[in-house]
Amino acid sequence: MVSESGHDNPIDHPDIRAVHDSMLDGLGQLADYFGFSKVLGQLYGTLMLSATPLSLDDMVERLDISKASVSMNMRSLEHMGMVRQVWVRGGGGRRKYYEAETDYWKIISSLLNGREMRDVERAIHVMTENSKKLKVAMPEMADENQEVARVYMQRIAQMQTLFQFAQLMISSILAQAETVDFNDISSIEIHSEQD
Amino acid sequence: MVSESGHDNPIDHPDIRAVHDSMLDGLGQLADYFGFSKVLGQLYGTLMLSATPLSLDDMVERLDISKASVSMNMRSLEHMGMVRQVWVRGGGGRRKYYEAETDYWKIISSLLNGREMRDVERAIHVMTENSKKLKVAMPEMADENQEVARVYMQRIAQMQTLFQFAQLMISSILAQAETVDFNDISSIEIHSEQD
């Protein structure tokens, strides 16, 4: 239950302020690194460090950025499963607040289960189809073209092992996410068929 | 030894052309996905599918894009270790050509060894320092601020496990890259301390 926004998180101590700014700065850089807006990282940081849920207006005030920018970036964060809505009663009605998801396995699992995994699978499928197309057409080709087709098939096969590695990595993480405690991971082993 | 550029890669067969365009299209999308220019992916694709090294002019001609854009994106690809220069004699002098790196373990290793690993290490260091700062300052804080500091320390610790997982993932890949054959990887196992 939140009565009034922000009051319970005053940040009036210099060390708390310094840590707050350092974390928001780092998360802004991280967001930028992954091709998002810095604001997205700063918004996640603001919510992550807040003891209570915050409204869009709280975030506008704290970060001193436009409401349009806050709304847009909050939608991205919600879409990635990094923040969630909570409805809080107060002042004669219900108001929408947000809190940060801090279960990182959950975030990773939902990200990898969706877009990432589909993209990798589609890439592998496209490469398989392309190799098949060349293999079928090759016997009818002129010698010069057969040579080109051979180079293509070899290079596509090399790239395909990269995507198969990515696929195995993602599916291993997903399969083990539920049984392994994220805080206790001690080693990651990559096994080959010869092992 | 390349006598004249491009002549040995005519792409005059419809299926070769279709596969060529499909691969360049996919690599363009992949580059875009990672926040680079599509041209970067298309340039890598052009080199990867070429049986012989290509010059900057060859790439300008094949992709129908400006030399400035080709130069800029080729510098990025070189920096990432995805293409390399080769010098080829011909026409009374030496000319600079490029070829694609197709050893993907090598590319991954050099990327993870550099920027990625340093960024993860720096993030962990910043979080450790921030937690330490709060721990030292806490005994002197007012009760209200102590409560805020406790929330900060807990949330920072949660995020730190995420970065430690990333660090373990990167170092496991680097440590095993030299002993495991990329083409034969059959499983990836994540172990916890309880195992």
Coordinates of C-alpha atoms in Angstrom, one line a residue:
Chain A
M1 CA 0.0 0.0 0.0
V2 CA 1.4 3.3 -1.1
S3 CA -0.2 6.4 0.4
E4 CA 1.7 9.2 -1.4
S5 CA 4.4 8.9 -4.0
G6 CA 8.1 9.3 -3.3
H7 CA 7.9 10.3 0.4
D8 CA 9.3 7.1 1.6
N9 CA 12.4 7.3 -0.6
P10 CA 13.9 10.7 0.2
I11 CA 17.5 10.2 -1.0
D12 CA 18.6 13.0 1.4
H13 CA 21.9 11.2 2.4
P14 CA 25.0 12.0 0.3
D15 CA 26.2 8.4 0.1
I16 CA 22.7 7.1 -0.9
R17 CA 22.5 9.8 -3.5
A18 CA 26.0 8.9 -4.8
V19 CA 25.1 5.2 -5.1
H20 CA 21.7 6.0 -6.7
D21 CA 23.3 8.2 -9.3
S22 CA 26.1 5.7 -10.0
M23 CA 23.6 2.9 -10.5
L24 CA 21.4 5.0 -12.8
D25 CA 24.4 6.1 -14.8
G26 CA 25.6 2.5 -15.2
L27 CA 22.2 1.2 -16.2
G28 CA 21.8 4.1 -18.7
Q29 CA 25.1 3.1 -20.3
L30 CA 24.1 -0.5 -20.4
A31 CA 20.8 0.3 -22.1
D32 CA 22.7 2.4 -24.6
Y33 CA 25.1 -0.5 -25.2
F34 CA 22.2 -2.7 -26.2
G35 CA 20.8 -0.2 -28.6
F36 CA 18.0 1.2 -26.3
S37 CA 17.6 4.7 -25.0
K38 CA 19.6 5.7 -21.8
V39 CA 16.3 6.7 -20.3
L40 CA 15.1 3.1 -20.4
G41 CA 18.1 2.0 -18.1
Q42 CA 17.6 5.0 -15.8
L43 CA 13.9 4.2 -15.4
Y44 CA 14.6 0.6 -14.6
G45 CA 17.2 1.8 -12.0
T46 CA 14.8 4.2 -10.4
L47 CA 12.2 1.5 -9.9
M48 CA 14.7 -1.1 -8.9
L49 CA 16.1 1.1 -6.1
S50 CA 12.6 2.2 -4.9
A51 CA 11.2 0.5 -1.8
T52 CA 7.7 1.2 -3.1
P53 CA 6.0 1.2 -6.5
L54 CA 6.2 4.5 -8.4
S55 CA 3.7 6.2 -10.8
L56 CA 4.6 7.6 -14.2
D57 CA 4.4 11.1 -12.6
D58 CA 6.8 10.1 -9.9
M59 CA 9.3 9.0 -12.6
V60 CA 8.8 12.2 -14.6
E61 CA 9.6 14.2 -11.5
R62 CA 12.6 12.1 -10.4
L63 CA 14.3 11.9 -13.7
D64 CA 13.2 15.3 -15.0
I65 CA 12.3 14.0 -18.4
S66 CA 9.1 14.3 -20.5
K67 CA 6.0 12.2 -19.7
A68 CA 6.0 11.0 -23.4
S69 CA 9.5 9.6 -23.0
V70 CA 8.7 8.0 -19.7
S71 CA 5.6 6.3 -21.2
M72 CA 7.3 5.1 -24.2
N73 CA 10.3 3.6 -22.4
M74 CA 8.1 2.1 -19.7
R75 CA 6.1 0.3 -22.4
S76 CA 9.4 -1.2 -23.7
L77 CA 10.4 -2.3 -20.2
E78 CA 6.9 -3.9 -19.6
H79 CA 7.2 -5.7 -22.9
M80 CA 10.6 -7.1 -21.9
G81 CA 9.1 -8.3 -18.6
M82 CA 11.5 -6.0 -16.6
V83 CA 8.7 -4.0 -14.9
R84 CA 5.1 -4.7 -14.0
Q85 CA 2.0 -2.7 -13.2
V86 CA 0.5 -2.6 -9.7
W87 CA -2.7 -0.9 -8.9
V88 CA -2.8 1.1 -5.7
R89 CA -5.9 2.5 -3.9
G90 CA -5.7 6.1 -2.7
G91 CA -7.3 9.5 -3.0
G92 CA -10.8 8.1 -3.9
G93 CA -9.7 5.8 -6.7
R94 CA -7.2 3.3 -8.0
R95 CA -4.0 4.5 -9.6
K96 CA -1.5 2.7 -11.8
Y97 CA 2.0 2.2 -10.3
Y98 CA 5.0 0.3 -11.5
E99 CA 7.5 -1.9 -9.8
A100 CA 10.8 -3.5 -11.0
E101 CA 11.1 -7.2 -11.7
T102 CA 14.2 -8.3 -9.9
D103 CA 14.0 -12.0 -10.6
Y104 CA 16.6 -12.0 -13.4
W105 CA 16.2 -15.7 -14.3
K106 CA 12.5 -14.9 -15.0
I107 CA 13.5 -12.0 -17.2
I108 CA 16.1 -14.0 -19.1
S109 CA 13.8 -16.9 -19.5
S110 CA 11.0 -14.8 -20.9
L111 CA 13.3 -12.9 -23.3
L112 CA 15.0 -16.1 -24.6
N113 CA 11.7 -18.0 -24.9
G114 CA 10.3 -15.4 -27.1
R115 CA 12.0 -13.2 -29.7
E116 CA 15.6 -14.4 -29.4
M117 CA 14.8 -18.1 -29.8
R118 CA 12.5 -17.5 -32.7
D119 CA 15.1 -15.4 -34.5
V120 CA 17.8 -18.0 -34.1
E121 CA 15.5 -20.8 -35.3
R122 CA 14.4 -18.8 -38.3
A123 CA 18.0 -18.0 -39.2
I124 CA 18.9 -21.8 -39.1
H125 CA 15.8 -22.6 -41.2
V126 CA 16.7 -20.0 -43.8
M127 CA 20.3 -21.4 -44.0
T128 CA 19.1 -25.0 -44.3
E129 CA 16.7 -24.0 -47.1
N130 CA 19.4 -22.1 -48.9
S131 CA 21.8 -25.0 -48.8
K132 CA 19.1 -27.4 -50.0
K133 CA 18.3 -25.1 -52.9
L134 CA 21.9 -25.0 -54.1
K135 CA 22.3 -28.8 -53.7
V136 CA 19.3 -29.5 -55.8
A137 CA 20.3 -27.0 -58.5
M138 CA 24.0 -27.9 -58.7
P139 CA 23.9 -30.9 -61.1
E140 CA 22.4 -28.7 -63.8
M141 CA 24.8 -25.8 -63.3
A142 CA 27.8 -24.9 -65.5
D143 CA 31.2 -25.9 -64.0
E144 CA 31.9 -22.3 -63.0
N145 CA 28.6 -21.9 -61.2
Q146 CA 29.1 -25.3 -59.5
E147 CA 32.3 -24.0 -58.0
V148 CA 30.5 -20.9 -56.7
A149 CA 27.7 -23.0 -55.3
R150 CA 30.3 -25.2 -53.5
V151 CA 31.8 -22.1 -51.8
Y152 CA 28.4 -20.9 -50.8
M153 CA 27.4 -24.2 -49.2
Q154 CA 30.7 -24.5 -47.3
R155 CA 30.4 -20.9 -45.9
I156 CA 26.8 -21.3 -45.0
A157 CA 27.5 -24.6 -43.2
Q158 CA 30.2 -22.8 -41.1
M159 CA 27.8 -20.0 -40.2
Q160 CA 25.1 -22.5 -39.3
T161 CA 27.3 -24.1 -36.6
L162 CA 27.5 -20.7 -35.0
F163 CA 23.7 -20.4 -34.9
Q164 CA 23.4 -24.0 -33.7
F165 CA 25.7 -23.1 -30.8
A166 CA 23.6 -20.1 -30.0
Q167 CA 20.4 -22.3 -30.1
L168 CA 22.0 -24.9 -27.8
M169 CA 23.1 -22.1 -25.4
I170 CA 19.6 -20.7 -25.2
S171 CA 17.9 -24.0 -24.8
S172 CA 20.4 -25.1 -22.2
I173 CA 19.8 -22.0 -20.1
L174 CA 16.0 -22.4 -20.5
A175 CA 16.0 -26.0 -19.6
Q176 CA 18.2 -25.5 -16.5
A177 CA 16.7 -22.2 -15.4
E178 CA 14.0 -23.9 -13.4
T179 CA 16.2 -26.5 -11.6
V180 CA 19.4 -24.5 -10.9
D181 CA 19.5 -21.7 -8.3
F182 CA 20.7 -18.6 -10.1
N183 CA 22.7 -17.5 -7.0
D184 CA 24.5 -20.8 -6.7
I185 CA 25.9 -21.3 -10.2
S186 CA 29.5 -22.4 -9.9
S187 CA 30.4 -23.6 -13.4
I188 CA 29.3 -23.9 -17.0
E189 CA 30.6 -26.8 -19.0
I190 CA 30.6 -27.1 -22.8
H191 CA 30.7 -30.7 -23.9
S192 CA 31.5 -32.0 -27.4
E193 CA 30.4 -35.3 -28.9
Q194 CA 33.8 -36.8 -28.4
D195 CA 33.6 -36.4 -24.6
Chain B
M1 CA 46.5 -14.5 -55.8
V2 CA 43.7 -12.5 -57.4
S3 CA 44.2 -11.3 -60.9
E4 CA 41.1 -9.2 -61.4
S5 CA 38.4 -8.4 -58.9
G6 CA 35.0 -10.0 -59.0
H7 CA 35.3 -11.9 -62.3
D8 CA 35.4 -15.3 -60.6
N9 CA 32.1 -14.7 -58.8
P10 CA 29.6 -13.9 -61.5
I11 CA 26.3 -14.8 -59.7
D12 CA 24.6 -15.4 -63.1
H13 CA 22.6 -18.4 -61.9
P14 CA 19.1 -17.6 -60.5
D15 CA 19.4 -20.0 -57.6
I16 CA 22.9 -18.7 -56.6
R17 CA 21.5 -15.1 -56.9
A18 CA 18.5 -16.1 -54.7
V19 CA 20.7 -17.6 -52.0
H20 CA 23.1 -14.7 -52.2
D21 CA 20.3 -12.2 -51.7
S22 CA 18.6 -14.2 -48.9
M23 CA 21.9 -14.4 -47.0
L24 CA 22.7 -10.7 -47.4
D25 CA 19.2 -9.9 -46.3
G26 CA 19.4 -12.0 -43.2
L27 CA 22.8 -10.7 -42.2
G28 CA 21.6 -7.1 -42.8
Q29 CA 18.7 -7.8 -40.4
L30 CA 21.0 -9.4 -37.9
A31 CA 23.3 -6.4 -37.9
D32 CA 20.3 -4.1 -37.4
Y33 CA 19.2 -6.3 -34.5
F34 CA 22.5 -5.7 -32.7
G35 CA 22.3 -2.0 -33.3
F36 CA 24.7 -1.8 -36.3
S37 CA 24.0 -0.6 -39.8
K38 CA 22.4 -3.1 -42.2
V39 CA 25.2 -2.4 -44.6
L40 CA 27.7 -3.9 -42.1
G41 CA 25.8 -7.2 -42.3
Q42 CA 25.6 -7.0 -46.0
L43 CA 29.3 -6.3 -46.4
Y44 CA 30.2 -9.3 -44.2
G45 CA 27.8 -11.5 -46.3
T46 CA 29.4 -10.3 -49.6
L47 CA 32.9 -11.2 -48.4
M48 CA 31.8 -14.4 -46.7
L49 CA 30.2 -15.7 -50.0
S50 CA 33.1 -14.6 -52.2
A51 CA 35.6 -17.2 -53.2
T52 CA 38.3 -14.6 -53.5
P53 CA 39.2 -11.4 -51.5
L54 CA 37.4 -8.2 -52.6
S55 CA 38.5 -4.5 -52.7
L56 CA 36.5 -1.6 -51.3
D57 CA 35.7 -0.7 -54.9
D58 CA 34.4 -4.2 -55.6
M59 CA 32.1 -3.8 -52.6
V60 CA 30.9 -0.4 -53.6
E61 CA 30.0 -1.8 -57.0
R62 CA 28.3 -5.0 -55.7
L63 CA 26.2 -3.4 -53.0
D64 CA 25.6 -0.1 -54.8
I65 CA 26.4 2.0 -51.8
S66 CA 28.7 5.0 -51.2
K67 CA 32.5 4.4 -50.7
A68 CA 32.3 6.4 -47.4
S69 CA 29.7 4.0 -46.0
V70 CA 31.7 0.9 -47.2
S71 CA 34.9 2.3 -45.6
M72 CA 33.2 3.1 -42.3
N73 CA 31.5 -0.2 -42.0
M74 CA 34.6 -2.2 -43.1
R75 CA 36.5 -0.4 -40.3
S76 CA 33.9 -1.6 -37.8
L77 CA 34.1 -5.2 -39.2
E78 CA 37.9 -5.1 -39.0
H79 CA 37.7 -3.9 -35.4
M80 CA 35.5 -6.8 -34.5
G81 CA 37.8 -9.2 -36.1
M82 CA 35.2 -10.3 -38.6
V83 CA 37.2 -9.3 -41.7
R84 CA 40.9 -8.9 -42.4
Q85 CA 43.1 -7.2 -44.9
V86 CA 45.0 -9.1 -47.6
W87 CA 47.5 -7.4 -49.9
V88 CA 47.3 -8.6 -53.5
R89 CA 49.8 -7.9 -56.2
G90 CA 48.5 -6.8 -59.6
G91 CA 48.5 -4.0 -62.2
G92 CA 52.0 -2.8 -61.3
G93 CA 51.5 -2.5 -57.5
R94 CA 50.0 -3.9 -54.4
R95 CA 46.3 -3.4 -53.7
K96 CA 44.4 -3.8 -50.4
Y97 CA 41.7 -6.5 -50.5
Y98 CA 39.5 -7.9 -47.7
E99 CA 38.4 -11.4 -46.8
A100 CA 35.9 -12.7 -44.3
E101 CA 36.9 -14.4 -41.0
T102 CA 34.9 -17.6 -41.0
D103 CA 36.4 -19.1 -37.8
Y104 CA 33.5 -18.0 -35.5
W105 CA 35.1 -19.3 -32.3
K106 CA 38.0 -16.9 -33.1
I107 CA 35.6 -14.0 -33.6
I108 CA 33.6 -14.8 -30.4
S109 CA 36.8 -15.3 -28.4
S110 CA 38.3 -12.0 -29.5
L111 CA 35.0 -10.1 -28.9
L112 CA 34.5 -11.7 -25.4
N113 CA 38.1 -11.2 -24.4
G114 CA 37.9 -7.5 -25.1
R115 CA 35.1 -5.1 -24.6
E116 CA 32.4 -7.5 -23.3
M117 CA 34.5 -9.0 -20.6
R118 CA 35.8 -5.6 -19.5
D119 CA 32.3 -4.1 -19.4
V120 CA 31.0 -6.9 -17.2
E121 CA 34.0 -6.7 -14.9
R122 CA 33.6 -3.0 -14.5
A123 CA 29.9 -3.3 -13.8
I124 CA 30.6 -5.9 -11.0
H125 CA 33.3 -3.6 -9.6
V126 CA 31.0 -0.5 -9.5
M127 CA 28.3 -2.5 -7.7
T128 CA 30.8 -3.9 -5.2
E129 CA 32.1 -0.4 -4.5
N130 CA 28.5 1.0 -4.1
S131 CA 27.5 -1.7 -1.6
K132 CA 30.6 -1.2 0.4
K133 CA 30.0 2.6 0.5
L134 CA 26.5 2.0 1.9
K135 CA 27.7 -0.5 4.4
V136 CA 30.3 1.8 5.8
A137 CA 27.9 4.8 6.0
M138 CA 24.9 2.9 7.4
P139 CA 25.8 3.0 11.1
E140 CA 25.8 6.8 11.1
M141 CA 22.5 7.1 9.2
A142 CA 19.1 8.1 10.5
D143 CA 16.7 5.1 10.8
E144 CA 14.8 6.2 7.7
N145 CA 17.9 6.3 5.6
Q146 CA 19.2 3.0 7.0
E147 CA 16.0 1.4 5.6
V148 CA 16.6 2.9 2.2
A149 CA 20.3 1.8 2.3
R150 CA 19.1 -1.8 3.1
V151 CA 16.8 -1.8 0.1
Y152 CA 19.6 -0.5 -2.1
M153 CA 22.1 -3.2 -0.9
Q154 CA 19.6 -6.0 -1.4
R155 CA 18.6 -4.9 -5.0
I156 CA 22.3 -4.3 -6.0
A157 CA 23.2 -7.8 -4.7
Q158 CA 20.4 -9.3 -6.8
M159 CA 21.7 -7.5 -9.9
Q160 CA 25.2 -8.5 -9.1
T161 CA 24.3 -12.2 -9.4
L162 CA 23.1 -11.5 -13.0
F163 CA 26.5 -10.0 -13.9
Q164 CA 28.4 -12.8 -12.2
F165 CA 26.4 -15.3 -14.3
A166 CA 27.4 -13.3 -17.4
Q167 CA 31.0 -13.3 -16.3
L168 CA 31.0 -17.0 -15.7
M169 CA 29.3 -17.6 -19.0
I170 CA 31.9 -15.6 -20.9
S171 CA 34.9 -17.1 -19.0
S172 CA 33.6 -20.6 -19.5
I173 CA 33.3 -20.0 -23.3
L174 CA 36.8 -18.5 -23.4
A175 CA 38.4 -21.3 -21.3
Q176 CA 36.8 -24.1 -23.4
A177 CA 37.0 -22.5 -26.8
E178 CA 40.5 -23.9 -27.4
T179 CA 39.8 -27.4 -26.3
V180 CA 36.3 -28.0 -27.6
D181 CA 35.6 -28.4 -31.3
F182 CA 32.9 -25.8 -32.2
N183 CA 31.3 -28.2 -34.7
D184 CA 30.9 -31.0 -32.2
I185 CA 29.3 -29.3 -29.2
S186 CA 26.5 -31.5 -28.0
S187 CA 25.5 -30.0 -24.6
I188 CA 26.0 -27.1 -22.3
E189 CA 25.6 -27.8 -18.5
I190 CA 25.0 -25.3 -15.8
H191 CA 26.1 -26.5 -12.4
S192 CA 25.2 -25.1 -9.0
E193 CA 27.2 -25.4 -5.8
Q194 CA 24.8 -28.0 -4.5
D195 CA 25.6 -30.4 -7.4

